[in-house]
Amino acid sequence: MSSKKLVFSGVQPTGNLHLGNYLGAIKNFVSLQNDMNCVYCVVDLHAITTFQNPDELKNNILETTASFLATGLDPNKSIIFNQSSVSAHSELAWIFNCVSKVGWLNRMTQFKDKAGSDKEKASVGLYIYPNLMAADILLYKATHVPVGADQKQHLELTRDIAQKFNKDFNCKDFFPLPEPLILKNISRVMSLRDGTKKMSKSEESDYSRINLKDSSDEIVKKIKKAKSDSEPIPDNIKSLEKKPEALNLLTIYSEVSKTNLEKALIEMAGKEYSYIKGKLADLLVAEISPIGKEIVKLMNDKTHLTKILKKGSEKASIKAEENLKNIREKVGLI
Ligand code: TRP
């Protein structure tokens, strides 16, 4: 087995990337690209597992690419491309559909959440989505996958698929068993309106999230309005854990002020929420507004973004095709 480290991760182009996507995923991508070979993919085929308006999808693929670049991903260091432009992803996904088990997929909690109460109406794609994710990762024989906590189960499935493939086709260590890379404990940024729910682009109120494209005024307003309570900020983690909204503000604060939760708590204990909100708003404006402005600027030149994706796809294809050739051979396809 090759001991070379390779990072792979994917982000769905479903529009409106927010602080949760940034702190939970993309920011980590940037720090990894200096130390390891990295492949970052705009996973458009995952996005269409629920219906996407075609014009909006096109725009969102480019906007996600723009967000990658605006946060500091460098196409000269990392491979940046969109999934559907490398058809080997779909081909390997089909092979994995035949390796993976219905029983395994039935355990996936994300499908249960996303399909809701009427599973009969969910697309088949949504159901087999984790097999495509396994294909994304294993197509490049990636060893490390930075993901949020909600994707850990899918990564475990990826490991199961890799192991079963290696066993079924008698090729020990052919696919590495990829490890999750959860770099910091900030894998969950919660809604600003309800600290028990993940920050999400689908929550109705825009006040529940900070979008990367929000203006400075919007950021300040949203933090000011974020749910908190009338008591002062507690002085210990145990009490903080009983106040999900306060915990969320402190978690975000500790991340953007580059400290940890314990230290942030020492600084904030006994203070009013208006104090932490003021400081947090300043830090977020300083970190997020330049990214938002850069996204808007990059979106003014869609030809440039398309070119970057095309170049990335060419690089990704070389690795993908080489691996796929070996995979086909293992399976016995001529
Ligand atoms: N399923 C991931 C999400 O919704 C996106 C994704 C697709 C992904 N393929 C991947 C993440 C491969 C990591 C590696 O967030």
PDB file of C-alpha atoms in Angstrom, residues 35 216 224:
ATOM      1  CA  ASP A  35       1.215  20.220   4.177  1.00  0.00           C
ATOM      2  CA  SER A 216     -20.779  44.011   7.481  1.00  0.00           C
ATOM      3  CA  LYS A 224     -26.912  41.479  17.867  1.00  0.00           C
TER       4      LYS A 224
END
